[in-house]
Amino acid sequence: MDLRSRLADIDARISDAARSAGRDPATITRIVVTKFHPVELVQGLAALGVIDVGENRQQELSAKRADYDGPALRWHFIGQAQTNKAKAVRRDADAVHSLDRARLADALHGARAEGDESVLDVLIQVNLTDDPGRGGVQPSGVEELAEHVAAFCPSLRLRGVMAVAPLDEDPAAAFARLADHAARLRRVVPDADWISAGMTGDFAEAIAAGATHLRIGSAITGPRPLHG
């Protein structure tokens, strides 16, 4: 299938999953993850009406945003962010899905350029595994991090939570836990109602658990080019 056909196929599957879960497909945002693909693919997606694209690496996000020439897009940064890259991430991302520590929140807030009154959307990444080395804050730390952002980072708008389902667990169970963590977050920030969850292999389970943002890559973009 070509790009148009792959996009249409995924969108049809998302709509089916939403209706099966008793949800309106229009309430779900499909983010196309374009990592390792050239900016020309982003141009092609935009020509097909795509609005939301995702990148995992700051260098690639910055390069593609600089080279992109087309209709306005929302650029989502979904990879692990380093504090020393906070200025570039702040400049080039419209939403950061991987906030996992207060120091990073402080760095993103402090990276706002002088005179810039913009607000950056952020999501708290939650680690759903037992491995502390995986990305994300431990579930027990969600509310504390949310309170820090709300109190000390006024240029960040806390939107919700993000997570990746563990490989060794039923994704439905993992996403059910994420929904519980999202509810705890909303006790701190009531309008933080985004749940970024679900990829190609598990987006139906994510939708059933309340996901609002899906991160779909190669099922739409095709195989990733070889990279160094």
mmCIF file with all atom_site columns, C-alpha atoms in Angstrom:
data_model
loop_
_atom_site.group_PDB
_atom_site.id
_atom_site.type_symbol
_atom_site.label_atom_id
_atom_site.label_alt_id
_atom_site.label_comp_id
_atom_site.label_asym_id
_atom_site.label_entity_id
_atom_site.label_seq_id
_atom_site.pdbx_PDB_ins_code
_atom_site.Cartn_x
_atom_site.Cartn_y
_atom_site.Cartn_z
_atom_site.occupancy
_atom_site.B_iso_or_equiv
_atom_site.pdbx_formal_charge
_atom_site.auth_seq_id
_atom_site.auth_comp_id
_atom_site.auth_asym_id
_atom_site.auth_atom_id
_atom_site.pdbx_PDB_model_num
ATOM 1   C CA . MET A 1 1   ? 0.000   0.000  0.000  1.00 0.00 ? 1   MET A CA 1
ATOM 2   C CA . ASP A 1 2   ? 1.086   3.571  -0.579 1.00 0.00 ? 2   ASP A CA 1
ATOM 3   C CA . LEU A 1 3   ? 1.130   6.282  2.077  1.00 0.00 ? 3   LEU A CA 1
ATOM 4   C CA . ARG A 1 4   ? -2.430  7.390  1.424  1.00 0.00 ? 4   ARG A CA 1
ATOM 5   C CA . SER A 1 5   ? -3.730  3.820  1.670  1.00 0.00 ? 5   SER A CA 1
ATOM 6   C CA . ARG A 1 6   ? -1.813  3.027  4.868  1.00 0.00 ? 6   ARG A CA 1
ATOM 7   C CA . LEU A 1 7   ? -3.104  6.212  6.487  1.00 0.00 ? 7   LEU A CA 1
ATOM 8   C CA . ALA A 1 8   ? -6.681  5.446  5.475  1.00 0.00 ? 8   ALA A CA 1
ATOM 9   C CA . ASP A 1 9   ? -6.373  1.863  6.732  1.00 0.00 ? 9   ASP A CA 1
ATOM 10  C CA . ILE A 1 10  ? -5.134  2.925  10.169 1.00 0.00 ? 10  ILE A CA 1
ATOM 11  C CA . ASP A 1 11  ? -7.753  5.638  10.452 1.00 0.00 ? 11  ASP A CA 1
ATOM 12  C CA . ALA A 1 12  ? -10.484 3.122  9.633  1.00 0.00 ? 12  ALA A CA 1
ATOM 13  C CA . ARG A 1 13  ? -9.144  0.748  12.289 1.00 0.00 ? 13  ARG A CA 1
ATOM 14  C CA . ILE A 1 14  ? -9.006  3.568  14.838 1.00 0.00 ? 14  ILE A CA 1
ATOM 15  C CA . SER A 1 15  ? -12.625 4.476  14.063 1.00 0.00 ? 15  SER A CA 1
ATOM 16  C CA . ASP A 1 16  ? -13.712 0.847  14.416 1.00 0.00 ? 16  ASP A CA 1
ATOM 17  C CA . ALA A 1 17  ? -11.916 0.503  17.754 1.00 0.00 ? 17  ALA A CA 1
ATOM 18  C CA . ALA A 1 18  ? -13.430 3.743  19.016 1.00 0.00 ? 18  ALA A CA 1
ATOM 19  C CA . ARG A 1 19  ? -16.967 2.716  18.083 1.00 0.00 ? 19  ARG A CA 1
ATOM 20  C CA . SER A 1 20  ? -16.412 -0.709 19.687 1.00 0.00 ? 20  SER A CA 1
ATOM 21  C CA . ALA A 1 21  ? -15.466 1.096  22.885 1.00 0.00 ? 21  ALA A CA 1
ATOM 22  C CA . GLY A 1 22  ? -18.516 3.358  22.675 1.00 0.00 ? 22  GLY A CA 1
ATOM 23  C CA . ARG A 1 23  ? -16.394 6.404  21.883 1.00 0.00 ? 23  ARG A CA 1
ATOM 24  C CA . ASP A 1 24  ? -16.531 9.091  19.221 1.00 0.00 ? 24  ASP A CA 1
ATOM 25  C CA . PRO A 1 25  ? -13.532 8.677  16.853 1.00 0.00 ? 25  PRO A CA 1
ATOM 26  C CA . ALA A 1 26  ? -13.354 12.467 16.587 1.00 0.00 ? 26  ALA A CA 1
ATOM 27  C CA . THR A 1 27  ? -12.174 12.631 20.217 1.00 0.00 ? 27  THR A CA 1
ATOM 28  C CA . ILE A 1 28  ? -8.995  10.679 19.388 1.00 0.00 ? 28  ILE A CA 1
ATOM 29  C CA . THR A 1 29  ? -5.867  12.328 17.981 1.00 0.00 ? 29  THR A CA 1
ATOM 30  C CA . ARG A 1 30  ? -3.672  10.224 15.707 1.00 0.00 ? 30  ARG A CA 1
ATOM 31  C CA . ILE A 1 31  ? 0.001   11.231 15.882 1.00 0.00 ? 31  ILE A CA 1
ATOM 32  C CA . VAL A 1 32  ? 2.130   9.929  13.001 1.00 0.00 ? 32  VAL A CA 1
ATOM 33  C CA . VAL A 1 33  ? 5.622   9.094  14.270 1.00 0.00 ? 33  VAL A CA 1
ATOM 34  C CA . THR A 1 34  ? 8.115   9.942  11.512 1.00 0.00 ? 34  THR A CA 1
ATOM 35  C CA . LYS A 1 35  ? 11.447  9.133  13.134 1.00 0.00 ? 35  LYS A CA 1
ATOM 36  C CA . PHE A 1 36  ? 14.269  8.245  10.713 1.00 0.00 ? 36  PHE A CA 1
ATOM 37  C CA . HIS A 1 37  ? 12.124  9.270  7.742  1.00 0.00 ? 37  HIS A CA 1
ATOM 38  C CA . PRO A 1 38  ? 13.051  12.305 5.636  1.00 0.00 ? 38  PRO A CA 1
ATOM 39  C CA . VAL A 1 39  ? 11.193  15.591 5.782  1.00 0.00 ? 39  VAL A CA 1
ATOM 40  C CA . GLU A 1 40  ? 9.713   14.760 2.392  1.00 0.00 ? 40  GLU A CA 1
ATOM 41  C CA . LEU A 1 41  ? 7.565   12.121 4.092  1.00 0.00 ? 41  LEU A CA 1
ATOM 42  C CA . VAL A 1 42  ? 6.292   14.744 6.526  1.00 0.00 ? 42  VAL A CA 1
ATOM 43  C CA . GLN A 1 43  ? 5.442   16.936 3.538  1.00 0.00 ? 43  GLN A CA 1
ATOM 44  C CA . GLY A 1 44  ? 3.541   14.032 2.012  1.00 0.00 ? 44  GLY A CA 1
ATOM 45  C CA . LEU A 1 45  ? 1.612   13.406 5.211  1.00 0.00 ? 45  LEU A CA 1
ATOM 46  C CA . ALA A 1 46  ? 0.679   17.068 5.483  1.00 0.00 ? 46  ALA A CA 1
ATOM 47  C CA . ALA A 1 47  ? -0.604  16.975 1.912  1.00 0.00 ? 47  ALA A CA 1
ATOM 48  C CA . LEU A 1 48  ? -2.923  14.143 3.018  1.00 0.00 ? 48  LEU A CA 1
ATOM 49  C CA . GLY A 1 49  ? -4.314  16.231 5.849  1.00 0.00 ? 49  GLY A CA 1
ATOM 50  C CA . VAL A 1 50  ? -2.135  15.012 8.735  1.00 0.00 ? 50  VAL A CA 1
ATOM 51  C CA . ILE A 1 51  ? -1.794  17.657 11.439 1.00 0.00 ? 51  ILE A CA 1
ATOM 52  C CA . ASP A 1 52  ? 0.031   15.859 14.274 1.00 0.00 ? 52  ASP A CA 1
ATOM 53  C CA . VAL A 1 53  ? 3.507   14.342 13.833 1.00 0.00 ? 53  VAL A CA 1
ATOM 54  C CA . GLY A 1 54  ? 5.861   12.875 16.424 1.00 0.00 ? 54  GLY A CA 1
ATOM 55  C CA . GLU A 1 55  ? 9.624   12.656 16.777 1.00 0.00 ? 55  GLU A CA 1
ATOM 56  C CA . ASN A 1 56  ? 11.778  10.750 19.267 1.00 0.00 ? 56  ASN A CA 1
ATOM 57  C CA . ARG A 1 57  ? 15.056  12.645 18.978 1.00 0.00 ? 57  ARG A CA 1
ATOM 58  C CA . GLN A 1 58  ? 15.611  16.350 19.504 1.00 0.00 ? 58  GLN A CA 1
ATOM 59  C CA . GLN A 1 59  ? 18.141  16.678 16.681 1.00 0.00 ? 59  GLN A CA 1
ATOM 60  C CA . GLU A 1 60  ? 15.739  15.120 14.212 1.00 0.00 ? 60  GLU A CA 1
ATOM 61  C CA . LEU A 1 61  ? 12.802  17.183 15.445 1.00 0.00 ? 61  LEU A CA 1
ATOM 62  C CA . SER A 1 62  ? 14.778  20.402 15.074 1.00 0.00 ? 62  SER A CA 1
ATOM 63  C CA . ALA A 1 63  ? 16.140  19.532 11.635 1.00 0.00 ? 63  ALA A CA 1
ATOM 64  C CA . LYS A 1 64  ? 12.775  18.500 10.231 1.00 0.00 ? 64  LYS A CA 1
ATOM 65  C CA . ARG A 1 65  ? 10.936  21.487 11.636 1.00 0.00 ? 65  ARG A CA 1
ATOM 66  C CA . ALA A 1 66  ? 13.549  23.807 10.111 1.00 0.00 ? 66  ALA A CA 1
ATOM 67  C CA . ASP A 1 67  ? 13.337  22.105 6.706  1.00 0.00 ? 67  ASP A CA 1
ATOM 68  C CA . TYR A 1 68  ? 9.569   21.602 6.628  1.00 0.00 ? 68  TYR A CA 1
ATOM 69  C CA . ASP A 1 69  ? 7.634   23.818 4.244  1.00 0.00 ? 69  ASP A CA 1
ATOM 70  C CA . GLY A 1 70  ? 3.903   23.227 4.266  1.00 0.00 ? 70  GLY A CA 1
ATOM 71  C CA . PRO A 1 71  ? 0.671   23.659 6.209  1.00 0.00 ? 71  PRO A CA 1
ATOM 72  C CA . ALA A 1 72  ? 0.940   24.221 9.941  1.00 0.00 ? 72  ALA A CA 1
ATOM 73  C CA . LEU A 1 73  ? 1.616   21.046 11.944 1.00 0.00 ? 73  LEU A CA 1
ATOM 74  C CA . ARG A 1 74  ? 1.647   20.180 15.633 1.00 0.00 ? 74  ARG A CA 1
ATOM 75  C CA . TRP A 1 75  ? 5.039   18.681 16.463 1.00 0.00 ? 75  TRP A CA 1
ATOM 76  C CA . HIS A 1 76  ? 5.007   16.197 19.359 1.00 0.00 ? 76  HIS A CA 1
ATOM 77  C CA . PHE A 1 77  ? 8.267   15.261 21.087 1.00 0.00 ? 77  PHE A CA 1
ATOM 78  C CA . ILE A 1 78  ? 7.811   11.728 22.404 1.00 0.00 ? 78  ILE A CA 1
ATOM 79  C CA . GLY A 1 79  ? 11.375  10.605 23.200 1.00 0.00 ? 79  GLY A CA 1
ATOM 80  C CA . GLN A 1 80  ? 13.435  10.888 26.349 1.00 0.00 ? 80  GLN A CA 1
ATOM 81  C CA . ALA A 1 81  ? 14.456  14.518 26.858 1.00 0.00 ? 81  ALA A CA 1
ATOM 82  C CA . GLN A 1 82  ? 17.794  15.598 28.270 1.00 0.00 ? 82  GLN A CA 1
ATOM 83  C CA . THR A 1 83  ? 17.926  18.793 30.272 1.00 0.00 ? 83  THR A CA 1
ATOM 84  C CA . ASN A 1 84  ? 20.790  20.128 28.151 1.00 0.00 ? 84  ASN A CA 1
ATOM 85  C CA . LYS A 1 85  ? 18.518  19.876 25.099 1.00 0.00 ? 85  LYS A CA 1
ATOM 86  C CA . ALA A 1 86  ? 15.644  21.674 26.801 1.00 0.00 ? 86  ALA A CA 1
ATOM 87  C CA . LYS A 1 87  ? 16.131  24.931 24.886 1.00 0.00 ? 87  LYS A CA 1
ATOM 88  C CA . ALA A 1 88  ? 15.908  23.187 21.500 1.00 0.00 ? 88  ALA A CA 1
ATOM 89  C CA . VAL A 1 89  ? 12.991  21.021 22.580 1.00 0.00 ? 89  VAL A CA 1
ATOM 90  C CA . ARG A 1 90  ? 11.170  24.075 23.895 1.00 0.00 ? 90  ARG A CA 1
ATOM 91  C CA . ARG A 1 91  ? 11.776  25.933 20.645 1.00 0.00 ? 91  ARG A CA 1
ATOM 92  C CA . ASP A 1 92  ? 10.743  23.152 18.258 1.00 0.00 ? 92  ASP A CA 1
ATOM 93  C CA . ALA A 1 93  ? 8.059   21.080 20.034 1.00 0.00 ? 93  ALA A CA 1
ATOM 94  C CA . ASP A 1 94  ? 4.425   22.044 20.466 1.00 0.00 ? 94  ASP A CA 1
ATOM 95  C CA . ALA A 1 95  ? 3.904   19.229 22.996 1.00 0.00 ? 95  ALA A CA 1
ATOM 96  C CA . VAL A 1 96  ? 6.336   17.141 25.047 1.00 0.00 ? 96  VAL A CA 1
ATOM 97  C CA . HIS A 1 97  ? 5.013   13.713 26.026 1.00 0.00 ? 97  HIS A CA 1
ATOM 98  C CA . SER A 1 98  ? 8.004   12.591 28.109 1.00 0.00 ? 98  SER A CA 1
ATOM 99  C CA . LEU A 1 99  ? 8.174   14.808 31.184 1.00 0.00 ? 99  LEU A CA 1
ATOM 100 C CA . ASP A 1 100 ? 9.445   12.517 33.938 1.00 0.00 ? 100 ASP A CA 1
ATOM 101 C CA . ARG A 1 101 ? 11.225  14.644 36.535 1.00 0.00 ? 101 ARG A CA 1
ATOM 102 C CA . ALA A 1 102 ? 11.056  18.056 38.165 1.00 0.00 ? 102 ALA A CA 1
ATOM 103 C CA . ARG A 1 103 ? 14.509  19.027 36.877 1.00 0.00 ? 103 ARG A CA 1
ATOM 104 C CA . LEU A 1 104 ? 13.354  18.573 33.300 1.00 0.00 ? 104 LEU A CA 1
ATOM 105 C CA . ALA A 1 105 ? 10.207  20.596 33.975 1.00 0.00 ? 105 ALA A CA 1
ATOM 106 C CA . ASP A 1 106 ? 12.357  23.396 35.390 1.00 0.00 ? 106 ASP A CA 1
ATOM 107 C CA . ALA A 1 107 ? 14.671  23.236 32.364 1.00 0.00 ? 107 ALA A CA 1
ATOM 108 C CA . LEU A 1 108 ? 11.801  23.391 29.863 1.00 0.00 ? 108 LEU A CA 1
ATOM 109 C CA . HIS A 1 109 ? 10.218  26.276 31.748 1.00 0.00 ? 109 HIS A CA 1
ATOM 110 C CA . GLY A 1 110 ? 13.516  28.126 32.006 1.00 0.00 ? 110 GLY A CA 1
ATOM 111 C CA . ALA A 1 111 ? 14.293  27.606 28.316 1.00 0.00 ? 111 ALA A CA 1
ATOM 112 C CA . ARG A 1 112 ? 11.543  29.954 27.167 1.00 0.00 ? 112 ARG A CA 1
ATOM 113 C CA . ALA A 1 113 ? 13.135  32.729 25.126 1.00 0.00 ? 113 ALA A CA 1
ATOM 114 C CA . GLU A 1 114 ? 13.092  36.263 26.499 1.00 0.00 ? 114 GLU A CA 1
ATOM 115 C CA . GLY A 1 115 ? 9.831   37.935 25.648 1.00 0.00 ? 115 GLY A CA 1
ATOM 116 C CA . ASP A 1 116 ? 8.201   34.643 24.655 1.00 0.00 ? 116 ASP A CA 1
ATOM 117 C CA . GLU A 1 117 ? 4.796   34.362 26.273 1.00 0.00 ? 117 GLU A CA 1
ATOM 118 C CA . SER A 1 118 ? 3.958   30.971 24.753 1.00 0.00 ? 118 SER A CA 1
ATOM 119 C CA . VAL A 1 119 ? 2.858   27.991 26.805 1.00 0.00 ? 119 VAL A CA 1
ATOM 120 C CA . LEU A 1 120 ? 4.251   24.503 26.137 1.00 0.00 ? 120 LEU A CA 1
ATOM 121 C CA . ASP A 1 121 ? 1.944   21.502 26.438 1.00 0.00 ? 121 ASP A CA 1
ATOM 122 C CA . VAL A 1 122 ? 3.525   18.694 28.485 1.00 0.00 ? 122 VAL A CA 1
ATOM 123 C CA . LEU A 1 123 ? 2.495   15.208 29.561 1.00 0.00 ? 123 LEU A CA 1
ATOM 124 C CA . ILE A 1 124 ? 3.900   13.217 32.447 1.00 0.00 ? 124 ILE A CA 1
ATOM 125 C CA . GLN A 1 125 ? 5.385   9.947  31.237 1.00 0.00 ? 125 GLN A CA 1
ATOM 126 C CA . VAL A 1 126 ? 4.537   7.113  33.611 1.00 0.00 ? 126 VAL A CA 1
ATOM 127 C CA . ASN A 1 127 ? 6.723   4.013  33.895 1.00 0.00 ? 127 ASN A CA 1
ATOM 128 C CA . LEU A 1 128 ? 4.361   1.018  33.820 1.00 0.00 ? 128 LEU A CA 1
ATOM 129 C CA . THR A 1 129 ? 7.146   -1.549 34.328 1.00 0.00 ? 129 THR A CA 1
ATOM 130 C CA . ASP A 1 130 ? 9.035   -2.759 37.382 1.00 0.00 ? 130 ASP A CA 1
ATOM 131 C CA . ASP A 1 131 ? 12.313  -1.573 35.810 1.00 0.00 ? 131 ASP A CA 1
ATOM 132 C CA . PRO A 1 132 ? 13.335  1.811  37.253 1.00 0.00 ? 132 PRO A CA 1
ATOM 133 C CA . GLY A 1 133 ? 15.708  2.258  34.313 1.00 0.00 ? 133 GLY A CA 1
ATOM 134 C CA . ARG A 1 134 ? 12.832  2.564  31.860 1.00 0.00 ? 134 ARG A CA 1
ATOM 135 C CA . GLY A 1 135 ? 11.588  5.989  30.878 1.00 0.00 ? 135 GLY A CA 1
ATOM 136 C CA . GLY A 1 136 ? 8.963   7.656  33.008 1.00 0.00 ? 136 GLY A CA 1
ATOM 137 C CA . VAL A 1 137 ? 8.213   8.582  36.578 1.00 0.00 ? 137 VAL A CA 1
ATOM 138 C CA . GLN A 1 138 ? 7.174   5.845  38.955 1.00 0.00 ? 138 GLN A CA 1
ATOM 139 C CA . PRO A 1 139 ? 3.382   5.840  39.451 1.00 0.00 ? 139 PRO A CA 1
ATOM 140 C CA . SER A 1 140 ? 3.793   6.906  43.073 1.00 0.00 ? 140 SER A CA 1
ATOM 141 C CA . GLY A 1 141 ? 5.465   10.123 41.891 1.00 0.00 ? 141 GLY A CA 1
ATOM 142 C CA . VAL A 1 142 ? 2.814   11.313 39.437 1.00 0.00 ? 142 VAL A CA 1
ATOM 143 C CA . GLU A 1 143 ? 1.000   13.668 41.787 1.00 0.00 ? 143 GLU A CA 1
ATOM 144 C CA . GLU A 1 144 ? 4.192   15.139 43.251 1.00 0.00 ? 144 GLU A CA 1
ATOM 145 C CA . LEU A 1 145 ? 5.526   15.949 39.774 1.00 0.00 ? 145 LEU A CA 1
ATOM 146 C CA . ALA A 1 146 ? 2.167   17.406 38.747 1.00 0.00 ? 146 ALA A CA 1
ATOM 147 C CA . GLU A 1 147 ? 2.146   19.620 41.827 1.00 0.00 ? 147 GLU A CA 1
ATOM 148 C CA . HIS A 1 148 ? 5.658   20.832 41.001 1.00 0.00 ? 148 HIS A CA 1
ATOM 149 C CA . VAL A 1 149 ? 4.703   21.772 37.439 1.00 0.00 ? 149 VAL A CA 1
ATOM 150 C CA . ALA A 1 150 ? 1.545   23.522 38.587 1.00 0.00 ? 150 ALA A CA 1
ATOM 151 C CA . ALA A 1 151 ? 3.338   25.487 41.298 1.00 0.00 ? 151 ALA A CA 1
ATOM 152 C CA . PHE A 1 152 ? 6.693   26.385 39.732 1.00 0.00 ? 152 PHE A CA 1
ATOM 153 C CA . CYS A 1 153 ? 6.417   26.145 35.922 1.00 0.00 ? 153 CYS A CA 1
ATOM 154 C CA . PRO A 1 154 ? 3.723   28.567 34.757 1.00 0.00 ? 154 PRO A CA 1
ATOM 155 C CA . SER A 1 155 ? 4.882   28.412 31.123 1.00 0.00 ? 155 SER A CA 1
ATOM 156 C CA . LEU A 1 156 ? 4.132   24.679 31.011 1.00 0.00 ? 156 LEU A CA 1
ATOM 157 C CA . ARG A 1 157 ? 0.551   23.492 30.561 1.00 0.00 ? 157 ARG A CA 1
ATOM 158 C CA . LEU A 1 158 ? 0.124   20.037 32.038 1.00 0.00 ? 158 LEU A CA 1
ATOM 159 C CA . ARG A 1 159 ? -2.112  18.121 29.652 1.00 0.00 ? 159 ARG A CA 1
ATOM 160 C CA . GLY A 1 160 ? -2.126  14.557 30.979 1.00 0.00 ? 160 GLY A CA 1
ATOM 161 C CA . VAL A 1 161 ? -0.124  11.341 31.016 1.00 0.00 ? 161 VAL A CA 1
ATOM 162 C CA . MET A 1 162 ? 1.801   9.208  28.542 1.00 0.00 ? 162 MET A CA 1
ATOM 163 C CA . ALA A 1 163 ? 3.019   5.620  28.738 1.00 0.00 ? 163 ALA A CA 1
ATOM 164 C CA . VAL A 1 164 ? 4.282   2.674  26.729 1.00 0.00 ? 164 VAL A CA 1
ATOM 165 C CA . ALA A 1 165 ? 2.760   -0.719 27.496 1.00 0.00 ? 165 ALA A CA 1
ATOM 166 C CA . PRO A 1 166 ? 5.309   -3.262 28.810 1.00 0.00 ? 166 PRO A CA 1
ATOM 167 C CA . LEU A 1 167 ? 6.228   -5.946 26.300 1.00 0.00 ? 167 LEU A CA 1
ATOM 168 C CA . ASP A 1 168 ? 5.627   -8.772 28.762 1.00 0.00 ? 168 ASP A CA 1
ATOM 169 C CA . GLU A 1 169 ? 2.120   -7.775 29.866 1.00 0.00 ? 169 GLU A CA 1
ATOM 170 C CA . ASP A 1 170 ? -1.366  -7.667 28.421 1.00 0.00 ? 170 ASP A CA 1
ATOM 171 C CA . PRO A 1 171 ? -1.637  -4.076 27.158 1.00 0.00 ? 171 PRO A CA 1
ATOM 172 C CA . ALA A 1 172 ? -5.252  -3.833 28.297 1.00 0.00 ? 172 ALA A CA 1
ATOM 173 C CA . ALA A 1 173 ? -4.174  -4.341 31.909 1.00 0.00 ? 173 ALA A CA 1
ATOM 174 C CA . ALA A 1 174 ? -1.318  -1.863 31.580 1.00 0.00 ? 174 ALA A CA 1
ATOM 175 C CA . PHE A 1 175 ? -3.529  0.804  30.035 1.00 0.00 ? 175 PHE A CA 1
ATOM 176 C CA . ALA A 1 176 ? -6.164  0.264  32.726 1.00 0.00 ? 176 ALA A CA 1
ATOM 177 C CA . ARG A 1 177 ? -3.498  1.167  35.298 1.00 0.00 ? 177 ARG A CA 1
ATOM 178 C CA . LEU A 1 178 ? -2.557  4.210  33.249 1.00 0.00 ? 178 LEU A CA 1
ATOM 179 C CA . ALA A 1 179 ? -6.187  5.344  33.305 1.00 0.00 ? 179 ALA A CA 1
ATOM 180 C CA . ASP A 1 180 ? -6.078  5.143  37.101 1.00 0.00 ? 180 ASP A CA 1
ATOM 181 C CA . HIS A 1 181 ? -2.880  7.229  37.171 1.00 0.00 ? 181 HIS A CA 1
ATOM 182 C CA . ALA A 1 182 ? -4.551  9.745  34.843 1.00 0.00 ? 182 ALA A CA 1
ATOM 183 C CA . ALA A 1 183 ? -7.447  10.050 37.264 1.00 0.00 ? 183 ALA A CA 1
ATOM 184 C CA . ARG A 1 184 ? -5.024  10.753 40.125 1.00 0.00 ? 184 ARG A CA 1
ATOM 185 C CA . LEU A 1 185 ? -3.339  13.435 38.018 1.00 0.00 ? 185 LEU A CA 1
ATOM 186 C CA . ARG A 1 186 ? -6.684  15.122 37.417 1.00 0.00 ? 186 ARG A CA 1
ATOM 187 C CA . ARG A 1 187 ? -7.112  15.496 41.154 1.00 0.00 ? 187 ARG A CA 1
ATOM 188 C CA . VAL A 1 188 ? -4.141  17.889 40.960 1.00 0.00 ? 188 VAL A CA 1
ATOM 189 C CA . VAL A 1 189 ? -4.848  19.466 37.550 1.00 0.00 ? 189 VAL A CA 1
ATOM 190 C CA . PRO A 1 190 ? -8.532  18.828 36.746 1.00 0.00 ? 190 PRO A CA 1
ATOM 191 C CA . ASP A 1 191 ? -8.342  19.689 33.030 1.00 0.00 ? 191 ASP A CA 1
ATOM 192 C CA . ALA A 1 192 ? -5.266  17.501 32.323 1.00 0.00 ? 192 ALA A CA 1
ATOM 193 C CA . ASP A 1 193 ? -7.345  14.982 30.407 1.00 0.00 ? 193 ASP A CA 1
ATOM 194 C CA . TRP A 1 194 ? -4.978  13.758 27.679 1.00 0.00 ? 194 TRP A CA 1
ATOM 195 C CA . ILE A 1 195 ? -3.896  10.099 27.750 1.00 0.00 ? 195 ILE A CA 1
ATOM 196 C CA . SER A 1 196 ? -1.125  9.415  25.230 1.00 0.00 ? 196 SER A CA 1
ATOM 197 C CA . ALA A 1 197 ? -1.036  5.647  24.830 1.00 0.00 ? 197 ALA A CA 1
ATOM 198 C CA . GLY A 1 198 ? -1.219  3.055  22.124 1.00 0.00 ? 198 GLY A CA 1
ATOM 199 C CA . MET A 1 199 ? 0.965   2.232  19.153 1.00 0.00 ? 199 MET A CA 1
ATOM 200 C CA . THR A 1 200 ? 0.427   0.065  16.079 1.00 0.00 ? 200 THR A CA 1
ATOM 201 C CA . GLY A 1 201 ? 0.104   -3.204 17.972 1.00 0.00 ? 201 GLY A CA 1
ATOM 202 C CA . ASP A 1 202 ? -2.025  -2.090 20.901 1.00 0.00 ? 202 ASP A CA 1
ATOM 203 C CA . PHE A 1 203 ? -3.978  1.032  20.001 1.00 0.00 ? 203 PHE A CA 1
ATOM 204 C CA . ALA A 1 204 ? -7.336  -0.764 20.216 1.00 0.00 ? 204 ALA A CA 1
ATOM 205 C CA . GLU A 1 205 ? -6.656  -1.665 23.864 1.00 0.00 ? 205 GLU A CA 1
ATOM 206 C CA . ALA A 1 206 ? -5.497  1.913  24.512 1.00 0.00 ? 206 ALA A CA 1
ATOM 207 C CA . ILE A 1 207 ? -8.684  3.348  23.026 1.00 0.00 ? 207 ILE A CA 1
ATOM 208 C CA . ALA A 1 208 ? -10.789 0.999  25.170 1.00 0.00 ? 208 ALA A CA 1
ATOM 209 C CA . ALA A 1 209 ? -8.937  2.323  28.241 1.00 0.00 ? 209 ALA A CA 1
ATOM 210 C CA . GLY A 1 210 ? -9.579  5.954  27.333 1.00 0.00 ? 210 GLY A CA 1
ATOM 211 C CA . ALA A 1 211 ? -6.539  6.999  25.273 1.00 0.00 ? 211 ALA A CA 1
ATOM 212 C CA . THR A 1 212 ? -6.950  10.375 23.599 1.00 0.00 ? 212 THR A CA 1
ATOM 213 C CA . HIS A 1 213 ? -3.675  10.412 21.641 1.00 0.00 ? 213 HIS A CA 1
ATOM 214 C CA . LEU A 1 214 ? -2.220  7.463  19.704 1.00 0.00 ? 214 LEU A CA 1
ATOM 215 C CA . ARG A 1 215 ? 1.374   7.269  18.462 1.00 0.00 ? 215 ARG A CA 1
ATOM 216 C CA . ILE A 1 216 ? 1.431   5.333  15.182 1.00 0.00 ? 216 ILE A CA 1
ATOM 217 C CA . GLY A 1 217 ? 4.642   4.871  13.200 1.00 0.00 ? 217 GLY A CA 1
ATOM 218 C CA . SER A 1 218 ? 5.612   2.359  10.537 1.00 0.00 ? 218 SER A CA 1
ATOM 219 C CA . ALA A 1 219 ? 2.054   1.078  9.975  1.00 0.00 ? 219 ALA A CA 1
ATOM 220 C CA . ILE A 1 220 ? 1.490   4.471  8.331  1.00 0.00 ? 220 ILE A CA 1
ATOM 221 C CA . THR A 1 221 ? 4.958   5.583  7.233  1.00 0.00 ? 221 THR A CA 1
ATOM 222 C CA . GLY A 1 222 ? 6.194   2.222  5.969  1.00 0.00 ? 222 GLY A CA 1
ATOM 223 C CA . PRO A 1 223 ? 9.501   0.611  6.985  1.00 0.00 ? 223 PRO A CA 1
ATOM 224 C CA . ARG A 1 224 ? 12.011  2.986  8.485  1.00 0.00 ? 224 ARG A CA 1
ATOM 225 C CA . PRO A 1 225 ? 15.074  3.762  6.355  1.00 0.00 ? 225 PRO A CA 1
ATOM 226 C CA . LEU A 1 226 ? 18.394  2.347  7.471  1.00 0.00 ? 226 LEU A CA 1
ATOM 227 C CA . HIS A 1 227 ? 20.127  4.706  9.844  1.00 0.00 ? 227 HIS A CA 1
ATOM 228 C CA . GLY A 1 228 ? 23.441  4.902  11.552 1.00 0.00 ? 228 GLY A CA 1
#
